[in-house]
Coordinates of C-alpha atoms in Angstrom, one line a residue:
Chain A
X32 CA 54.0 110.4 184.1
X33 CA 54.7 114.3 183.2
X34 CA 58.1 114.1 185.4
X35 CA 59.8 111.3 183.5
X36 CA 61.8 111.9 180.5
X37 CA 61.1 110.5 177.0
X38 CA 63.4 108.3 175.7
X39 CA 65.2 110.0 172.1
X40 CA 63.7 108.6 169.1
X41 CA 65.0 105.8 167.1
X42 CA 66.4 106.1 164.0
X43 CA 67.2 104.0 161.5
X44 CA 70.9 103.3 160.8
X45 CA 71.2 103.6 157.4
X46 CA 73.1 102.5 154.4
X47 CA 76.6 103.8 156.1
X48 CA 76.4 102.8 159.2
X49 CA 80.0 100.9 158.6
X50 CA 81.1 104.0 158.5
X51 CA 80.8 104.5 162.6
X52 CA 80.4 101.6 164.0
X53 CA 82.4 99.4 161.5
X54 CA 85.0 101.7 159.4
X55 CA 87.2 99.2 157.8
X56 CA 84.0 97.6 156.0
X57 CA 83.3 100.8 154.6
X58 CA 86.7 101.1 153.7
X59 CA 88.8 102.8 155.3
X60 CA 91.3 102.2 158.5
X61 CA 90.8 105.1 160.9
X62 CA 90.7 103.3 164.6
X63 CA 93.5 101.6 166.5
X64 CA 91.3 99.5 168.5
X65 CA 88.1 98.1 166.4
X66 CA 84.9 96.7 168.0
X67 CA 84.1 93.2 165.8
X68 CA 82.7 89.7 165.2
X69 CA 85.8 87.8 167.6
X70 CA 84.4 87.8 171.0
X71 CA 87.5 84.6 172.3
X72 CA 91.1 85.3 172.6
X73 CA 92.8 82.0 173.6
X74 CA 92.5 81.9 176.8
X75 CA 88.7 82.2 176.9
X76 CA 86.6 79.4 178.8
X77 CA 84.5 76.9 176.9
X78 CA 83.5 75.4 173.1
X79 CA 84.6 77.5 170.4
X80 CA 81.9 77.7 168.0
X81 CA 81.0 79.7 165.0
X82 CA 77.7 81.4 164.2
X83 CA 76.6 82.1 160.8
X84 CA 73.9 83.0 158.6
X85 CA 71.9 85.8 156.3
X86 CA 69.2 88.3 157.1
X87 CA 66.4 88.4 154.8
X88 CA 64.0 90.4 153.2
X89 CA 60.2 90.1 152.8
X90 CA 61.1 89.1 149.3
X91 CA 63.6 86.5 150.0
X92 CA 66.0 88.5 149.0
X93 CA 69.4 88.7 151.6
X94 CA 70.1 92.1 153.1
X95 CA 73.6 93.2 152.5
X96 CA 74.5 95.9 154.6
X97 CA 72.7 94.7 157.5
X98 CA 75.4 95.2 161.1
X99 CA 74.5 92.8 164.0
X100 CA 75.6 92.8 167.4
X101 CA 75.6 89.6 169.9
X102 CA 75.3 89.5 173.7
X103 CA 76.1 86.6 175.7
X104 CA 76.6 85.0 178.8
X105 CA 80.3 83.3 179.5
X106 CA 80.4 79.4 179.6
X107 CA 79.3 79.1 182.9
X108 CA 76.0 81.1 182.0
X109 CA 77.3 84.3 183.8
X110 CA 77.0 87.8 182.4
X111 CA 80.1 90.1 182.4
X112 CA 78.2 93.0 183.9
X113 CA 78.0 93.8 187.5
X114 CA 73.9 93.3 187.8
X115 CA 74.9 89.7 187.0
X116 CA 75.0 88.9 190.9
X117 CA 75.2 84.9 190.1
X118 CA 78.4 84.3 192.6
X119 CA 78.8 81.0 192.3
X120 CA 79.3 81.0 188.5
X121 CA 82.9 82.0 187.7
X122 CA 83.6 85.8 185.9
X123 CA 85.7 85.2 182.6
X124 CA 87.7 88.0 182.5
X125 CA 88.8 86.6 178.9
X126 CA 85.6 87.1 177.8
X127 CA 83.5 90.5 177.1
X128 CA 80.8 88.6 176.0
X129 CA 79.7 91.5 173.3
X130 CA 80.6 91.3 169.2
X131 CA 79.9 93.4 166.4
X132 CA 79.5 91.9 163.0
X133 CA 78.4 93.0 159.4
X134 CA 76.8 91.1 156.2
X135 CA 79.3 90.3 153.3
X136 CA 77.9 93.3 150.9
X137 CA 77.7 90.7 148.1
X138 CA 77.0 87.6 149.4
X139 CA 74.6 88.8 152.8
X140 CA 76.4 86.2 154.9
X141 CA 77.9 87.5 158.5
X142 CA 79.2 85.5 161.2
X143 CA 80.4 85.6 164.8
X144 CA 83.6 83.3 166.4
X145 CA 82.7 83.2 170.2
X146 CA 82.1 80.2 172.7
X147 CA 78.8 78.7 173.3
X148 CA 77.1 80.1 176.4
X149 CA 76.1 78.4 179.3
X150 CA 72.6 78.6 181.1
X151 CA 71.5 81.9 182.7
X152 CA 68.6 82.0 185.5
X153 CA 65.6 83.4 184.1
X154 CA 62.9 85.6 186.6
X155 CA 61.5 83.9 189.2
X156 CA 64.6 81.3 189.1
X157 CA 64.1 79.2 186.7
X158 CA 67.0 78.4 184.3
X159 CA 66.8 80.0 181.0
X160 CA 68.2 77.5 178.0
X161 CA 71.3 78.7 176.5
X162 CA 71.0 81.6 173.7
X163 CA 72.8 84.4 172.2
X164 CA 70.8 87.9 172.3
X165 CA 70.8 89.8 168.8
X166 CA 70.4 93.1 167.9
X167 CA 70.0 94.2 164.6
X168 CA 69.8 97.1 163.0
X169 CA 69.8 98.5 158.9
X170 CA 69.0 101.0 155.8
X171 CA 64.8 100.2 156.1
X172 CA 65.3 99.3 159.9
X173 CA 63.3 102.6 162.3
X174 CA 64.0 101.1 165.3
X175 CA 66.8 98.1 166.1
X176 CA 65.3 94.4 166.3
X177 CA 65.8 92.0 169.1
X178 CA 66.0 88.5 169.0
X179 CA 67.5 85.5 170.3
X180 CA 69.2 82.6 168.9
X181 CA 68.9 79.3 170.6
X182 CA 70.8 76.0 170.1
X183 CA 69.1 72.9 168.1
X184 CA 71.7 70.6 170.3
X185 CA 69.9 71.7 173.9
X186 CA 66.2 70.2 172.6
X187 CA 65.6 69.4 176.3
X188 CA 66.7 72.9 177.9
X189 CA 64.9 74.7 174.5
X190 CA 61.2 72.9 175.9
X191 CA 61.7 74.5 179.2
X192 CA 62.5 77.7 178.4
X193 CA 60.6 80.4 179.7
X194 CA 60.9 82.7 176.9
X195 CA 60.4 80.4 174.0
X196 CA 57.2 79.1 176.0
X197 CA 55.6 82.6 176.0
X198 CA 55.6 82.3 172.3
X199 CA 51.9 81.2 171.9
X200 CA 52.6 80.1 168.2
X201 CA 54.8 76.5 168.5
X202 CA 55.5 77.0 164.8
X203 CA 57.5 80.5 165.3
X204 CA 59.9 78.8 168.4
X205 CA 61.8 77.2 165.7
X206 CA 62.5 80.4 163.6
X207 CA 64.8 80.9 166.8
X208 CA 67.0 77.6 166.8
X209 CA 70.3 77.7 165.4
X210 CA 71.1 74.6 163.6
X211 CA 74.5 72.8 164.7
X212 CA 76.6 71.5 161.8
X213 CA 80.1 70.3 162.0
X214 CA 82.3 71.6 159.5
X215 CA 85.9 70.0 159.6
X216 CA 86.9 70.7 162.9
X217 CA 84.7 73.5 163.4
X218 CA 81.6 73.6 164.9
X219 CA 78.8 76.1 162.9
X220 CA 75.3 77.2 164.1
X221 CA 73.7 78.4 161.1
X222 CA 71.1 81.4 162.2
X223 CA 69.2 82.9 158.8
X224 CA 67.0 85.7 159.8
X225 CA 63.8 86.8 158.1
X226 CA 62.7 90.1 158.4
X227 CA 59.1 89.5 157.0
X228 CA 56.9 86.7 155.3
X229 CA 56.4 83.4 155.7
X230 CA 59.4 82.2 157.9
X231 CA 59.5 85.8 159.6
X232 CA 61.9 85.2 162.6
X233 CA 60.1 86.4 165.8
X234 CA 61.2 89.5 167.7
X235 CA 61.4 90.9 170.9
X236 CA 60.0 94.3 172.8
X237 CA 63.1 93.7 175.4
Chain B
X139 CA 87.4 99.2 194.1
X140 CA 84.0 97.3 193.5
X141 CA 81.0 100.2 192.6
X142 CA 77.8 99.0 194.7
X143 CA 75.7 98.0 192.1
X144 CA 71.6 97.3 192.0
X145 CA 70.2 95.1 189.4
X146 CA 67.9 97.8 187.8
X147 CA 64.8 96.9 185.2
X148 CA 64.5 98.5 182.2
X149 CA 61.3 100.4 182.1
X150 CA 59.0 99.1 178.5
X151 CA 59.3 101.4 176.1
X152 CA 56.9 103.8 174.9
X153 CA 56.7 103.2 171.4
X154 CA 54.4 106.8 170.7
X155 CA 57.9 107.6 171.0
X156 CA 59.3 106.1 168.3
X157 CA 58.9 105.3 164.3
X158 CA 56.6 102.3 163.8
X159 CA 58.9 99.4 161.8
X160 CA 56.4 99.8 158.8
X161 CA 56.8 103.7 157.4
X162 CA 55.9 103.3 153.7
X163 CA 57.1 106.8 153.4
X164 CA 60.3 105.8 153.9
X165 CA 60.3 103.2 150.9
X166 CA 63.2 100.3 152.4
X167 CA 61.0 99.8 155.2
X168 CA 58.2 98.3 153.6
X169 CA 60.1 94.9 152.8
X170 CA 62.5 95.3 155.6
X171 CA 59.5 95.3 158.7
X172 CA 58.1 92.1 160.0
X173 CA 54.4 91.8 159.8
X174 CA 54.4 90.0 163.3
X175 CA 53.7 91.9 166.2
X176 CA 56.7 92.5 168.8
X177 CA 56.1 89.7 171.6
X178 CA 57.0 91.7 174.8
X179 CA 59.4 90.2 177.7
X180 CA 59.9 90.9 180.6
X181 CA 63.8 91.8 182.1
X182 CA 65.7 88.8 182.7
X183 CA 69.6 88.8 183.1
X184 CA 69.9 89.0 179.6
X185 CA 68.0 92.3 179.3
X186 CA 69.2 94.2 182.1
X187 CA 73.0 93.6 181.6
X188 CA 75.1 94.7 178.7
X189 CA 78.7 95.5 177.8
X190 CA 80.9 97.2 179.6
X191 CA 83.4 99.0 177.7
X192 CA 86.7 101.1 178.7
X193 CA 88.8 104.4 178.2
X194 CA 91.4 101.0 177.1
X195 CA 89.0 100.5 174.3
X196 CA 89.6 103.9 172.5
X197 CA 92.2 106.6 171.1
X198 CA 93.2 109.6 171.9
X199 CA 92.1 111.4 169.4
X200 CA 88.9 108.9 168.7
X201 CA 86.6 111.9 169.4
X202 CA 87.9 114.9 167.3
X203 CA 87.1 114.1 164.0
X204 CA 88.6 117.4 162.7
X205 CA 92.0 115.8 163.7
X206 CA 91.3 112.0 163.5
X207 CA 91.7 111.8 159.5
X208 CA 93.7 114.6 158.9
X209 CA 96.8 113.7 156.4
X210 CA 98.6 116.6 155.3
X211 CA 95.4 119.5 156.7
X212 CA 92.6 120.4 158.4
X213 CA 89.2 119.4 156.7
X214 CA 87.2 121.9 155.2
X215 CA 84.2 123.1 156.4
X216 CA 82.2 124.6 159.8
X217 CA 83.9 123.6 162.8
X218 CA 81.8 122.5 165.6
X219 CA 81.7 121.2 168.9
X220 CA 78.9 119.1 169.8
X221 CA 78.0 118.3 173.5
X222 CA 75.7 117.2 176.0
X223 CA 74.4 114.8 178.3
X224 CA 73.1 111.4 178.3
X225 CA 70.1 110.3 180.9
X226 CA 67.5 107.6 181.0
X227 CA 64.1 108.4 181.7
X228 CA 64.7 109.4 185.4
X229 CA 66.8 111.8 185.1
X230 CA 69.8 109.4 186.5
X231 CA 73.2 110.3 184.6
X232 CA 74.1 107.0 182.3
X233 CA 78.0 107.2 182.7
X234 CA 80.8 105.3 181.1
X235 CA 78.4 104.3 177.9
X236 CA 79.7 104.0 174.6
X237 CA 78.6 107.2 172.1
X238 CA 79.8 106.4 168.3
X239 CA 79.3 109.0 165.9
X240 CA 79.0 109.3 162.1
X241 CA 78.4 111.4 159.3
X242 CA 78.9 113.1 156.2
X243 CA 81.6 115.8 154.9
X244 CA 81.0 119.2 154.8
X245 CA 79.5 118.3 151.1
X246 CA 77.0 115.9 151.9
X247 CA 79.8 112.7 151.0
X248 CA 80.3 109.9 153.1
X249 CA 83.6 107.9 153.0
X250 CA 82.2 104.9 152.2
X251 CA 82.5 102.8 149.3
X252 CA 78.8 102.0 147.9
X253 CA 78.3 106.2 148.4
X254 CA 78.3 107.4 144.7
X255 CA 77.5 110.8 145.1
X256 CA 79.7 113.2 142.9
X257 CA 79.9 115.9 145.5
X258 CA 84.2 115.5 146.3
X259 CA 85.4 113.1 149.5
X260 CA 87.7 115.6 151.9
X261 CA 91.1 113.8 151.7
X262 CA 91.7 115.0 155.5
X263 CA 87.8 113.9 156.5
X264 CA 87.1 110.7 157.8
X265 CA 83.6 111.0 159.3
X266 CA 83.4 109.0 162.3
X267 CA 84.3 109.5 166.4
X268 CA 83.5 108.2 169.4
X269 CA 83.7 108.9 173.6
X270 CA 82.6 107.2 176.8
X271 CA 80.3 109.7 178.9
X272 CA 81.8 110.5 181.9
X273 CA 80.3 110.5 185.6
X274 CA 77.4 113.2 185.0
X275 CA 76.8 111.2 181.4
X276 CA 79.0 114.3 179.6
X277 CA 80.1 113.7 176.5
X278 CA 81.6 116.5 173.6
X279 CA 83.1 115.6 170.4
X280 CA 84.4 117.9 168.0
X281 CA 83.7 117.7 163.7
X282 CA 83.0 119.5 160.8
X283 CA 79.1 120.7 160.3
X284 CA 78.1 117.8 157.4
X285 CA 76.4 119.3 154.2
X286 CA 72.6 117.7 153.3
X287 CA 72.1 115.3 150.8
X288 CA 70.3 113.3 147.7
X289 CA 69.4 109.9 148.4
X290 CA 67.2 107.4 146.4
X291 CA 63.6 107.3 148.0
X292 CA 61.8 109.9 145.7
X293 CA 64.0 111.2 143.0
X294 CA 63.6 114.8 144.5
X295 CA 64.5 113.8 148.7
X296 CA 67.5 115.2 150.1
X297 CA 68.5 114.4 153.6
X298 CA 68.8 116.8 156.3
X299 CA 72.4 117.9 157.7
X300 CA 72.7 115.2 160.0
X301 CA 74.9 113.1 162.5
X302 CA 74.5 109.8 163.6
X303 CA 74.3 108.5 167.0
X304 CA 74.8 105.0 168.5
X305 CA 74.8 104.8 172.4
X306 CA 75.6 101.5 174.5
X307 CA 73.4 102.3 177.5
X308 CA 73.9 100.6 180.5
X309 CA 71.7 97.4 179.4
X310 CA 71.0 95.9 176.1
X311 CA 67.4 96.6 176.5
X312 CA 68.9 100.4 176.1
X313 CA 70.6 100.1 172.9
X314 CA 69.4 103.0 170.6
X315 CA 70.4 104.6 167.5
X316 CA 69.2 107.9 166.1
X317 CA 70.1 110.4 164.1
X318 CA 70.7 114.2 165.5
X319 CA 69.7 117.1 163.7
X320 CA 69.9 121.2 163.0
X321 CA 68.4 123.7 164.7
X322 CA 66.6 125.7 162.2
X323 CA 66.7 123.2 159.3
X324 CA 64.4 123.7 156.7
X325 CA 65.0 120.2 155.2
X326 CA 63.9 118.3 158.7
X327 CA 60.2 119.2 158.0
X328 CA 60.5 117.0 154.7
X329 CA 62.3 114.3 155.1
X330 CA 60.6 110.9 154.7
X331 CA 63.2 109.2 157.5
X332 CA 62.1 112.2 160.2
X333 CA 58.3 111.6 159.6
X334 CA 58.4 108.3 160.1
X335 CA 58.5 109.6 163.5
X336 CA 54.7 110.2 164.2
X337 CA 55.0 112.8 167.2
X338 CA 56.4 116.2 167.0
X339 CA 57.5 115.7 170.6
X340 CA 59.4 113.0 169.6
X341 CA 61.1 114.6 166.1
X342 CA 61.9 117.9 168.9
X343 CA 64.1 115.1 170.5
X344 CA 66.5 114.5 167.9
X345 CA 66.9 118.6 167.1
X346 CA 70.3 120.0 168.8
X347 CA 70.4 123.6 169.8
X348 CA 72.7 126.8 168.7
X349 CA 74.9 127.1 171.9
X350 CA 76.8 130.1 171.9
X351 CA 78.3 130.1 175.3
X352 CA 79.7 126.8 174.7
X353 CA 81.9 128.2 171.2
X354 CA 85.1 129.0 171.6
X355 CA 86.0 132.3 170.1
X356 CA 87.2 132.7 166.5
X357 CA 87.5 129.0 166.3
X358 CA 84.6 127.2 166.3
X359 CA 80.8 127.3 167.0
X360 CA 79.3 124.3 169.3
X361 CA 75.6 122.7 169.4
X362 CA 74.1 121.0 172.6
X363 CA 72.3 117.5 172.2
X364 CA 70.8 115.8 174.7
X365 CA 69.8 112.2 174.4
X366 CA 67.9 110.0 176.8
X367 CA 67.7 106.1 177.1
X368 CA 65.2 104.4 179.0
X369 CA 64.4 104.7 182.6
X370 CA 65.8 101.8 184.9
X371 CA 65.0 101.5 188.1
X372 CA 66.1 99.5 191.4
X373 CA 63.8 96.1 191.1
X374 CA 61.1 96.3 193.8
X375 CA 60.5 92.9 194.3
X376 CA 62.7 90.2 193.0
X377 CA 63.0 86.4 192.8
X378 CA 59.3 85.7 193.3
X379 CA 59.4 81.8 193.4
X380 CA 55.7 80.8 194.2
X381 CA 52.6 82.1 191.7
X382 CA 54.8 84.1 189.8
X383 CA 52.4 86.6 187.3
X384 CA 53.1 85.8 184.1

């Protein structure tokens, strides 16, 4: 063990954290290029859909300087990253597949326009049902959480999924189903978060 | 040009390493850590991948934050450089990985609208950078040395001079944030947000060095930091199909 190094130590993020990784919602316009919460242009592949919700806190109160980030396979269920070695799933080069998004600092709410992912083989081949990996980081937050959002339109594909199955506890899968709504023309996955308590959403050592 | 390219795992993390979610030292994190034990996967796809970002991506001038805000001067306050490498546990360079950087001026103020402290913003100080390591996981930015300061845990807690640090890694199971600071800092041995850190090993990590030989003369001084993400290594056996552990 002595020869391997140890991984630097996780801090939390802070109350500023716009202020790096976000500097216009801090207030202030210093980047040409900004990371944020549109992962399509138009010519991405697949079904636009929005995903929205609130983090909250163990007193049911919304966190509002909470910063997320998403990771996603394209719609074929291929990951822009070379250890993706699925060939016969098509590369969108449209599509980065990575966002960055922050709360509304009055209202908590934060949201993500991208496309909905397609299924991604899991370990020892079995297909994985579509999902969207979260990161998520804040002031009160030591070390980033992971979780994953999954879709409440893929009931079948959710009841085979590998990862939701290790959860031993059938009552915490559903903290990790987005809920489809159609609103207008758009299509809305609502994805509320909580931290801590009774509906504490479960996370992930990755 | 296509880079030969292993699928690597991501080694678990040793949390002794890290601060525990629940630190009620550090007063936000009591209502702001689950009560739920972490349920631990293995690496799939969606672990082991992560974005890739490019030289396209950024500015020029994105890491010199002495020049990136300046309007009509230079900001005031110490000028530093502040480089080093970036490794996971292996010792393997992690090129090309995304290192975002911010902090306070040299009074202790961040430019950020909810910060209310009546020490002055620097009109020519913006407070942020960022660089892509190169091929030995190098990365140097240059800024201004930011000042400590007061924050709302106990009335009396100042923060340590510090810089924040966000690195992409290579895999999303790498994604880290930290916090870098002082050599010599009498302020890191109180801070409620350092000791939530239960392992003097661990705090040592986040303390960047005095580095003379890389100042350059009558301009400015510099300060090495070293960061390491977790180890990855080539997957040994893959795509077991039969009697697969669990």
């Amino acid at each position: 063990m002595k020869d391997y190094l140890a991984e630097t130590a996780s801090q939390t993020a802070g109350p500023y954290v716009h202020i790096g990784l976000a500097p216009d919602a801090a207030g202030f316009h210093i980047f040409e290029k900004n990371f944020g919460p549109v992962l399509t242009n138009s010519h991405t592949e697949g079904e636009r859909i929005t995903i929205e919700g609130r983090v909250f806190d163990g007193s049911g109160t919304p966190v509002r300087d909470v910063l997320l980030e998403i990771w996603q396979a394209n719609a074929a269920g291929r990951y822009n990253h070379p250890a993706d070695q699925q060939q016969e799933k098509p590369l969108d080069n449209d599509f980065r597949g990575w966002g960055r998004g922050c709360s509304d600092f009055d209202s908590g709410v934060w949201r993500f326009e991208t496309i909905k992912p397609g299924a991604v083989v899991g370990r020892d081949g079995r297909l994985m049902a579509p999902h969207v990996n979260l990161w998520i980081v804040a002031r009160g937050i030591n070390i980033g959480l992971n979780t994953r959002m999954y879709f409440s339109d893929e009931q079948d594909a959710n009841q085979r999924d590998p990862v939701l199955n290790l959860i031993e506890w059938e009552v915490r899968r559903k903290t990790l189903i987005g809920q489809r709504e159609q609103r207008g023309g758009e299509v809305v996955y609502r994805f509320d978060i909580h931290l801590q308590g009774e509906a504490e959403t479960v996370f992930f050592d990755l | 040009m296509t880079e030969k390219w292993t699928p690597r795992e991501v080694v678990h993390r040793d949390y002794n390493n890290h601060p525990p979610a629940f630190a009620p030292g550090y007063k936000t994190s009591v209502l702001r850590s689950p009560r739920n034990a972490l349920i631990s996967l293995q690496n799939s796809l969606s672990e082991i991948t992560g974005p890739i970002f490019s030289s396209d991506d950024l500015g020029p001038q994105d890491n010199d934050l002495i020049l990136n805000y300046a309007k009509d001067g230079l900001p005031i306050g110490e000028r530093i450089i502040v480089h080093g490498y970036v490794r996971d546990g292996f010792g393997r360079p992690i090129k090309n990985t995304l290192v975002e950087v911010w902090q306070a001026n040299a009074g202790g103020r961040y430019r950020h609208k909810k910060d209310q402290y009546l020490a002055p913003v620097d009109p020519n100080f913006g407070g942020c950078g960022r660089v892509l390591t190169d091929e030995n996981g190098y990365y140097f930015f240059r800024t201004i040395k930011p000042g400590p300061y007061p924050w709302r845990n106990q009335a009396s807690d100042w923060r340590p001079s510090h810089i924040h640090f966000s690195l992409s890694g290579e895999a999303f199971a790498q994604r880290l944030i930290t916090q870098m600071y002082f050599e010599g800092d009498p302020l890191i041995k109180q801070c409620p947000i350092v000791k939530t850190i239960n392992n003097d090993d661990a705090i040592r990590t986040l303390i960047a060095e005095l580095d003379t030989h890389a100042a350059v003369p009558l301009d400015c001084l510099a300060y090495r930091f070293d960061l390491v993400l977790r180890g990855s290594r080539a997957t040994l056996f893959e795509n077991r199909t039969q009697g697969a552990a669990r």
